Tab-separated table of C-alpha atoms in Angstrom:
chain	number	residue	atom	x	y	z
A	1	MET	CA	32.263	-17.539	26.836
A	2	SER	CA	34.604	-15.922	23.982
A	3	ASP	CA	36.021	-12.957	22.667
A	4	ALA	CA	34.757	-10.691	19.803
A	5	TYR	CA	35.172	-7.498	18.209
A	6	LEU	CA	33.169	-4.829	16.476
A	7	ALA	CA	34.997	-3.510	13.985
A	8	LEU	CA	33.004	0.332	13.698
A	9	GLU	CA	33.113	2.989	10.353
A	10	ASP	CA	33.918	5.039	12.684
A	11	GLY	CA	37.493	3.396	13.066
A	12	ARG	CA	37.422	2.420	16.378
A	13	VAL	CA	37.478	-0.864	17.654
A	14	VAL	CA	35.094	-2.138	20.705
A	15	GLU	CA	36.192	-5.386	22.499
A	16	ALA	CA	32.567	-6.956	24.055
A	17	ARG	CA	32.060	-10.476	25.624
A	18	GLY	CA	30.939	-12.766	22.926
A	19	ARG	CA	27.811	-15.678	23.750
A	20	VAL	CA	27.410	-16.578	20.657
A	21	PRO	CA	30.312	-17.597	17.900
A	22	GLY	CA	30.576	-16.175	14.208
A	23	ARG	CA	31.517	-13.215	11.848
A	24	THR	CA	29.678	-10.750	10.415
A	25	ARG	CA	28.366	-7.574	9.244
A	26	GLY	CA	25.613	-5.261	8.746
A	27	GLU	CA	24.653	-1.530	9.623
A	28	LEU	CA	24.741	-0.688	12.818
A	29	VAL	CA	21.422	0.039	14.482
A	30	PHE	CA	19.751	0.912	17.854
A	31	THR	CA	16.302	0.075	19.730
A	32	THR	CA	15.438	1.947	22.408
A	33	ALA	CA	12.720	-0.367	23.505
A	34	TYR	CA	12.638	-1.939	26.529
A	35	THR	CA	10.599	-4.791	26.165
A	36	GLY	CA	9.730	-6.653	22.924
A	37	TYR	CA	12.894	-8.337	21.963
A	38	GLU	CA	11.726	-11.514	20.392
A	39	GLU	CA	9.661	-9.245	18.215
A	40	SER	CA	12.006	-6.142	17.607
A	41	LEU	CA	14.788	-9.916	17.200
A	42	THR	CA	11.845	-11.496	14.442
A	43	ASP	CA	11.028	-8.045	12.872
A	44	PRO	CA	12.088	-8.296	8.581
A	45	SER	CA	12.751	-4.688	8.848
A	46	TYR	CA	15.847	-5.368	10.520
A	47	GLU	CA	17.431	-7.459	7.928
A	48	GLU	CA	21.070	-7.307	7.329
A	49	GLN	CA	21.403	-4.792	10.241
A	50	VAL	CA	23.298	-5.538	13.369
A	51	LEU	CA	20.980	-4.611	16.108
A	52	THR	CA	21.561	-3.003	19.644
A	53	PHE	CA	19.195	-2.930	22.722
A	54	SER	CA	19.907	0.309	25.164
A	55	TYR	CA	18.002	-0.895	27.915
A	56	PRO	CA	20.162	-3.118	29.524
A	57	LEU	CA	18.778	-6.318	30.359
A	58	ILE	CA	17.755	-8.068	27.443
A	59	GLY	CA	15.509	-11.672	28.172
A	60	ASN	CA	14.656	-10.892	31.678
A	61	TYR	CA	11.088	-12.483	31.351
A	62	GLY	CA	12.324	-15.531	28.887
A	63	VAL	CA	11.282	-16.003	25.267
A	64	ARG	CA	8.225	-17.449	23.942
A	65	ALA	CA	7.854	-18.262	20.273
A	66	GLU	CA	4.133	-17.094	19.986
A	67	ARG	CA	5.213	-13.395	19.430
A	68	PHE	CA	7.804	-13.561	17.279
A	69	GLU	CA	7.044	-11.891	14.206
A	70	SER	CA	8.498	-14.157	11.805
A	71	ASP	CA	9.874	-17.747	11.342
A	72	ARG	CA	13.480	-16.507	11.894
A	73	VAL	CA	15.799	-14.084	13.985
A	74	HIS	CA	16.565	-11.336	11.009
A	75	PRO	CA	20.013	-8.837	12.242
A	76	ARG	CA	22.833	-10.343	11.045
A	77	ALA	CA	23.875	-9.583	14.971
A	78	ALA	CA	22.419	-8.540	18.362
A	79	VAL	CA	23.905	-6.209	20.583
A	80	ALA	CA	23.431	-5.376	24.464
A	81	ARG	CA	24.933	-4.740	28.027
A	82	GLU	CA	23.748	-8.590	28.813
A	83	PHE	CA	22.260	-10.987	27.776
A	84	THR	CA	20.625	-13.694	29.272
A	85	GLU	CA	21.325	-17.699	28.647
A	86	GLU	CA	17.552	-18.334	27.551
A	87	VAL	CA	18.057	-15.844	24.435
A	88	VAL	CA	21.932	-16.894	23.582
A	89	GLU	CA	20.143	-20.096	23.107
A	90	TRP	CA	17.483	-18.624	21.832
A	91	LEU	CA	20.719	-16.860	18.867
A	92	ALA	CA	22.286	-19.458	19.110
A	93	ASP	CA	20.122	-22.399	17.810
A	94	GLU	CA	19.188	-19.681	15.017
A	95	GLY	CA	23.152	-18.862	14.703
A	96	VAL	CA	23.040	-15.794	15.038
A	97	PRO	CA	26.208	-13.548	16.594
A	98	ALA	CA	25.730	-11.868	19.856
A	99	VAL	CA	27.648	-9.649	22.153
A	100	ASP	CA	27.250	-7.967	25.661
A	101	HIS	CA	29.570	-6.885	28.291
A	102	LEU	CA	30.229	-3.613	26.270
A	103	ASP	CA	29.309	0.247	27.336
A	104	THR	CA	26.090	0.312	24.833
A	105	ARG	CA	25.598	3.478	26.222
A	106	ASP	CA	28.585	5.334	24.018
A	107	LEU	CA	27.297	3.101	21.012
A	108	VAL	CA	24.383	4.676	20.969
A	109	THR	CA	25.513	7.783	21.608
A	110	SER	CA	28.242	7.544	18.828
A	111	ILE	CA	25.047	6.312	16.280
A	112	ARG	CA	22.912	9.611	17.694
A	113	GLU	CA	25.433	11.396	17.142
A	114	GLU	CA	27.519	9.930	13.316
A	115	GLY	CA	24.481	7.961	11.841
A	116	ALA	CA	23.650	4.468	12.011
A	117	MET	CA	26.845	3.297	10.734
A	118	LYS	CA	28.528	0.212	8.858
A	119	VAL	CA	30.117	-2.660	11.634
A	120	GLY	CA	31.834	-5.523	10.916
A	121	ILE	CA	31.537	-8.463	13.485
A	122	ALA	CA	33.673	-10.711	15.088
A	123	VAL	CA	32.976	-13.427	17.994
A	124	GLY	CA	34.927	-16.930	18.634
A	125	GLU	CA	37.471	-18.377	20.864
A	126	ASP	CA	40.757	-16.592	18.777
A	127	VAL	CA	39.252	-13.838	16.678
A	128	THR	CA	41.194	-11.109	16.425
A	129	PRO	CA	40.282	-6.536	15.849
A	130	GLU	CA	41.742	-7.801	12.000
A	131	ASP	CA	38.869	-10.305	11.548
A	132	ALA	CA	36.242	-7.561	12.458
A	133	LYS	CA	38.045	-5.279	9.885
A	134	GLU	CA	37.485	-7.533	7.103
A	135	GLU	CA	34.450	-7.804	7.567
A	136	LEU	CA	33.384	-4.184	8.081
A	137	ALA	CA	35.637	-4.186	4.762
A	138	GLN	CA	33.106	-6.327	3.225
A	139	CYS	CA	29.630	-4.511	4.164
A	140	LYS	CA	27.275	-2.664	2.574
A	141	GLY	CA	25.716	0.151	3.024
A	142	MET	CA	21.761	-0.144	2.922
A	143	SER	CA	21.029	1.575	-0.049
A	144	GLU	CA	23.629	-1.221	-2.226
A	145	HIS	CA	20.707	-4.670	-0.681
A	146	VAL	CA	19.333	-3.353	-4.366
A	147	ASP	CA	17.300	-6.890	-4.238
A	148	ILE	CA	17.082	-7.331	-0.389
A	149	GLY	CA	12.837	-7.590	0.169
A	150	ALA	CA	14.049	-11.329	-1.890
A	151	GLN	CA	15.379	-11.977	1.141
A	152	VAL	CA	12.285	-11.405	3.287
A	153	THR	CA	8.790	-11.594	1.105
A	154	THR	CA	7.222	-14.912	0.854
A	155	THR	CA	7.867	-17.023	-1.872
A	156	GLU	CA	4.446	-17.649	-3.426
A	157	LEU	CA	0.671	-16.163	-2.578
A	158	THR	CA	-0.411	-17.423	0.769
A	159	THR	CA	-4.342	-16.694	2.271
A	160	TYR	CA	-5.874	-16.155	5.664
A	161	GLU	CA	-9.227	-16.483	6.158
A	162	GLY	CA	-11.385	-13.523	7.630
A	163	ASP	CA	-15.013	-13.804	8.993
A	164	GLY	CA	-15.960	-10.881	6.662
A	165	ASP	CA	-16.814	-9.463	3.005
A	166	THR	CA	-13.317	-7.766	3.049
A	167	THR	CA	-10.525	-9.010	0.501
A	168	VAL	CA	-6.870	-7.392	0.980
A	169	ALA	CA	-3.797	-7.874	-1.365
A	170	LEU	CA	-1.159	-6.970	1.071
A	171	VAL	CA	1.977	-6.949	-1.088
A	172	ASP	CA	4.697	-8.717	1.512
A	173	CYS	CA	7.992	-6.327	1.474
A	174	GLY	CA	8.837	-8.102	4.920
A	175	ALA	CA	5.443	-7.862	6.208
A	176	LYS	CA	5.584	-7.798	10.367
A	177	GLY	CA	3.130	-11.328	10.903
A	178	SER	CA	0.530	-9.249	12.730
A	179	ILE	CA	-0.184	-6.865	10.862
A	180	VAL	CA	-1.803	-9.696	8.772
A	181	ASP	CA	-3.140	-10.884	12.488
A	182	SER	CA	-4.648	-6.832	12.528
A	183	LEU	CA	-6.635	-7.074	9.276
A	184	VAL	CA	-7.842	-11.321	9.766
A	185	ASP	CA	-9.322	-10.063	13.602
A	186	ARG	CA	-11.221	-7.533	11.870
A	187	GLY	CA	-12.772	-9.484	9.022
A	188	ALA	CA	-10.500	-9.320	6.043
A	189	THR	CA	-9.279	-12.217	4.267
A	190	VAL	CA	-6.323	-11.627	3.580
A	191	HIS	CA	-3.977	-12.144	0.781
A	192	VAL	CA	0.177	-12.386	1.202
A	193	LEU	CA	1.643	-11.997	-2.401
A	194	PRO	CA	5.329	-11.253	-2.780
A	195	TYR	CA	7.633	-8.568	-2.407
A	196	ASP	CA	7.887	-8.361	-6.949
A	197	ALA	CA	4.086	-9.180	-7.898
A	198	ASP	CA	2.597	-7.738	-10.528
A	199	ALA	CA	-0.393	-6.105	-12.028
A	200	GLU	CA	-1.902	-9.444	-12.916
A	201	ASP	CA	-1.512	-11.202	-9.708
A	202	VAL	CA	-3.253	-8.523	-7.861
A	203	SER	CA	-5.888	-8.195	-10.313
A	204	ALA	CA	-6.608	-11.921	-10.356
A	205	LEU	CA	-7.927	-11.298	-6.602
A	206	GLU	CA	-10.258	-8.445	-6.969
A	207	PRO	CA	-9.150	-6.851	-3.806
A	208	ASP	CA	-11.124	-4.392	-2.367
A	209	VAL	CA	-7.726	-2.806	-0.456
A	210	LEU	CA	-3.674	-2.985	-1.742
A	211	PHE	CA	-1.928	-2.907	1.051
A	212	ILE	CA	1.736	-2.311	1.159
A	213	SER	CA	3.420	-3.571	4.401
A	214	ASN	CA	6.876	-2.740	6.372
A	215	GLY	CA	10.154	-3.799	5.701
A	216	PRO	CA	13.861	-3.257	5.102
A	217	GLY	CA	16.026	-1.218	2.854
A	218	ASP	CA	16.061	1.993	0.655
A	219	PRO	CA	12.358	2.175	-1.020
A	220	GLU	CA	13.900	2.644	-3.787
A	221	ASN	CA	14.646	-0.439	-4.725
A	222	TYR	CA	10.790	-1.815	-4.834
A	223	THR	CA	10.742	-1.629	-8.366
A	224	ALA	CA	8.080	-3.335	-8.791
A	225	THR	CA	5.740	-2.598	-5.787
A	226	ARG	CA	6.432	0.549	-6.421
A	227	GLU	CA	4.754	-0.092	-10.471
A	228	LEU	CA	1.798	-1.707	-8.298
A	229	VAL	CA	1.110	1.144	-6.536
A	230	GLU	CA	1.229	3.370	-9.695
A	231	GLU	CA	-1.169	0.730	-11.329
A	232	PHE	CA	-3.471	0.703	-8.966
A	233	ALA	CA	-3.503	4.323	-7.727
A	234	GLY	CA	-6.972	5.818	-8.518
A	235	GLU	CA	-8.861	2.003	-9.180
A	236	VAL	CA	-7.935	0.275	-5.837
A	237	PRO	CA	-8.381	1.855	-2.311
A	238	LEU	CA	-4.507	1.812	-0.855
A	239	ALA	CA	-2.807	1.538	2.076
A	240	GLY	CA	0.815	0.992	3.819
A	241	ILE	CA	2.640	0.927	6.837
A	242	CYS	CA	6.147	2.320	7.411
A	243	LEU	CA	8.101	1.163	4.091
A	244	GLY	CA	4.519	1.201	2.728
A	245	GLN	CA	4.464	4.508	2.904
A	246	GLN	CA	7.273	5.765	1.667
A	247	ILE	CA	6.442	3.296	-1.423
A	248	VAL	CA	3.681	4.890	-2.116
A	249	ALA	CA	4.654	8.229	-1.447
A	250	SER	CA	7.947	7.522	-3.871
A	251	ALA	CA	5.020	5.874	-6.390
A	252	LEU	CA	2.202	9.124	-6.765
A	253	GLY	CA	5.358	11.274	-7.089
A	254	GLY	CA	6.446	11.470	-3.677
A	255	THR	CA	10.368	11.402	-3.143
A	256	THR	CA	11.942	9.646	0.117
A	257	GLU	CA	15.426	9.686	1.903
A	258	LYS	CA	17.673	7.971	4.173
A	259	MET	CA	17.741	9.203	7.944
A	260	ALA	CA	20.249	9.751	10.165
A	261	PHE	CA	19.997	7.131	12.681
A	262	GLY	CA	16.526	6.564	12.143
A	263	HIS	CA	13.690	5.418	14.395
A	264	ARG	CA	13.384	2.359	16.526
A	265	GLY	CA	11.942	2.125	19.628
A	266	VAL	CA	8.511	1.539	21.411
A	267	ASN	CA	7.901	5.435	22.568
A	268	GLN	CA	7.714	7.578	19.370
A	269	PRO	CA	5.087	10.619	19.686
A	270	VAL	CA	2.843	11.506	16.800
A	271	ARG	CA	0.603	14.006	16.146
A	272	ASP	CA	-1.952	14.510	13.821
A	273	LEU	CA	-2.773	17.805	12.181
A	274	GLN	CA	-6.834	17.325	12.213
A	275	THR	CA	-7.416	16.485	15.782
A	276	GLY	CA	-4.147	17.833	17.305
A	277	LYS	CA	-3.519	14.973	19.508
A	278	VAL	CA	-0.628	13.315	19.925
A	279	VAL	CA	-0.438	8.644	20.712
A	280	MET	CA	2.807	7.027	21.799
A	281	THR	CA	4.086	4.760	18.398
A	282	THR	CA	6.188	2.312	17.462
A	283	GLN	CA	9.081	2.990	14.812
A	284	ASN	CA	11.491	1.262	12.646
A	285	HIS	CA	13.173	2.795	9.796
A	286	GLY	CA	15.993	4.466	8.603
A	287	TYR	CA	14.060	5.871	5.392
A	288	THR	CA	11.414	8.771	5.446
A	289	VAL	CA	9.620	10.333	2.955
A	290	ALA	CA	11.215	13.476	2.200
A	291	ASP	CA	8.111	15.435	-0.235
A	292	PRO	CA	4.863	13.864	-0.201
A	293	GLY	CA	4.538	15.081	-4.029
A	294	ASP	CA	1.496	16.831	-4.548
A	295	LYS	CA	-1.118	13.751	-5.221
A	296	LEU	CA	-0.906	12.880	-0.805
A	297	ASP	CA	-1.351	15.412	1.766
A	298	VAL	CA	0.984	14.820	5.096
A	299	THR	CA	-1.825	14.017	8.196
A	300	GLN	CA	0.258	13.354	10.684
A	301	VAL	CA	4.124	13.967	12.395
A	302	ASN	CA	6.390	13.113	14.296
A	303	VAL	CA	6.697	15.527	17.848
A	304	ASN	CA	10.302	15.186	17.989
A	305	ASP	CA	11.087	16.238	14.311
A	306	ASP	CA	8.415	16.441	11.982
A	307	THR	CA	9.053	14.410	9.946
A	308	ALA	CA	5.483	13.126	8.164
A	309	GLU	CA	3.600	10.051	10.127
A	310	GLY	CA	0.366	9.371	8.102
A	311	LEU	CA	-0.374	10.808	4.714
A	312	ALA	CA	-3.397	10.605	2.611
A	313	SER	CA	-5.195	10.754	-1.005
A	314	GLU	CA	-9.036	11.898	-0.617
A	315	GLU	CA	-8.824	11.488	-4.386
A	316	LEU	CA	-6.470	8.124	-4.532
A	317	SER	CA	-8.359	6.866	-1.258
A	318	VAL	CA	-5.182	6.322	0.079
A	319	ILE	CA	-4.018	6.337	3.426
A	320	THR	CA	-0.351	5.219	4.789
A	321	ARG	CA	1.211	5.167	8.323
A	322	GLN	CA	5.299	5.739	8.541
A	323	TYR	CA	4.890	4.195	12.179
A	324	HIS	CA	3.471	0.433	12.764
A	325	PRO	CA	-0.114	0.942	14.558
A	326	GLU	CA	0.118	-2.644	14.664
A	327	ALA	CA	2.570	-2.178	17.798
A	328	HIS	CA	4.094	-5.611	18.374
A	329	PRO	CA	5.945	-4.626	20.207
A	330	GLY	CA	3.918	-1.516	21.830
A	331	PRO	CA	1.177	1.195	22.647
A	332	HIS	CA	-1.683	-0.103	21.101
A	333	ASP	CA	-2.772	3.359	20.561
A	334	SER	CA	-2.961	3.589	16.756
A	335	LEU	CA	-4.973	0.746	16.232
A	336	GLY	CA	-7.572	2.207	14.888
A	337	PHE	CA	-5.839	2.332	11.762
A	338	PHE	CA	-6.679	-0.946	10.689
A	339	ASP	CA	-10.385	0.080	10.758
A	340	ASP	CA	-10.131	2.914	8.937
A	341	VAL	CA	-8.617	1.220	5.859
A	342	LEU	CA	-11.309	-1.934	5.845
A	343	ALA	CA	-13.391	0.878	6.018
A	344	MET	CA	-11.671	1.908	2.923
A	345	ALA	CA	-13.455	-0.566	1.661
A	346	GLY	CA	-16.520	0.758	1.639
A	347	THR	CA	-18.628	-2.626	0.521
A	348	GLU	CA	-21.304	-1.091	-0.655
A	349	GLY	CA	-18.610	1.257	-3.151
A	350	ASN	CA	-16.061	2.374	-1.150
A	351	GLU	CA	-17.845	5.792	0.351
A	352	HIS	CA	-15.777	5.796	3.121
A	353	LYS	CA	-12.501	8.339	2.585
A	354	PRO	CA	-9.598	8.763	4.630
A	355	ARG	CA	-9.395	12.140	6.494
A	356	VAL	CA	-7.114	14.499	4.858
A	357	VAL	CA	-4.932	17.358	6.066
A	358	ALA	CA	-2.660	19.628	3.515
A	359	SER	CA	0.065	19.781	5.192
A	360	ASP	CA	1.848	23.364	5.991
């Protein structure tokens, strides 16, 4: 055990128990998920953030690599009311600072009331509050991480073979592994490209669908990916998840904005505007589509705050989701999204078109 201090952007310094030593900084966010800590900690969308778990005990069913979403832990640090030894050992092996024995309820309340904020963390035998404040002073806002995609993307083209006829070009802006699995399980062959791939890279694959993945940071910083959407819109069916929805909207004339504290958890209710059906969804994002523009229609909205959860265009063959239909972790209410995406490919000439409901 060691000392630990969190220096918050609001001026407070919180004392905690150090579980894994180190000094770091990032955007302080929270997740309300009570299971799925392995998936959350390996989700690339948490890059450059400090993840706080609102559920009090993290690690009560162990750590299993088959549940990981990527090959490493992505948050800069992890915070909980209490971590089990197994989770602490895992985070130590990953070199990720961890703290517990603090009032996470108060921390979460502060984030909800004041918004996601910068934090500096110092953990170790002889650390002081000043050490944490020094980390805070060096902390960037999320939109300032202009090359964050380079930290989470694949470095080369990687192919995952399916047993069907559909080819998907998936642009990796920080893709969760279960998104690839969900497509391959449905027979698609998935070519995963770097986030800065160009039109020539995509054209060489002759894809039936261009898919923009989830990922961390501000969608406006993914210039190359936006250019791909602009290039192929109307030529190749387009799909996107989370950051992918924001990039697609931005490329097609919409606007995005940063949220106060985002949506992070496994119980976000989403309503389909055509059917009226509400599904529970897994979410992890701090930016959202403010205005979809003239080319896209809102098809689904968040029940809590009316933010856009689904976009579509019949004319351009576009379908996107702000939440995570692959649901790792989380409810499986929305897995049918992947069937809709592959149906857009229409091996006989793209006959399928996504359901569209005009926004208000």
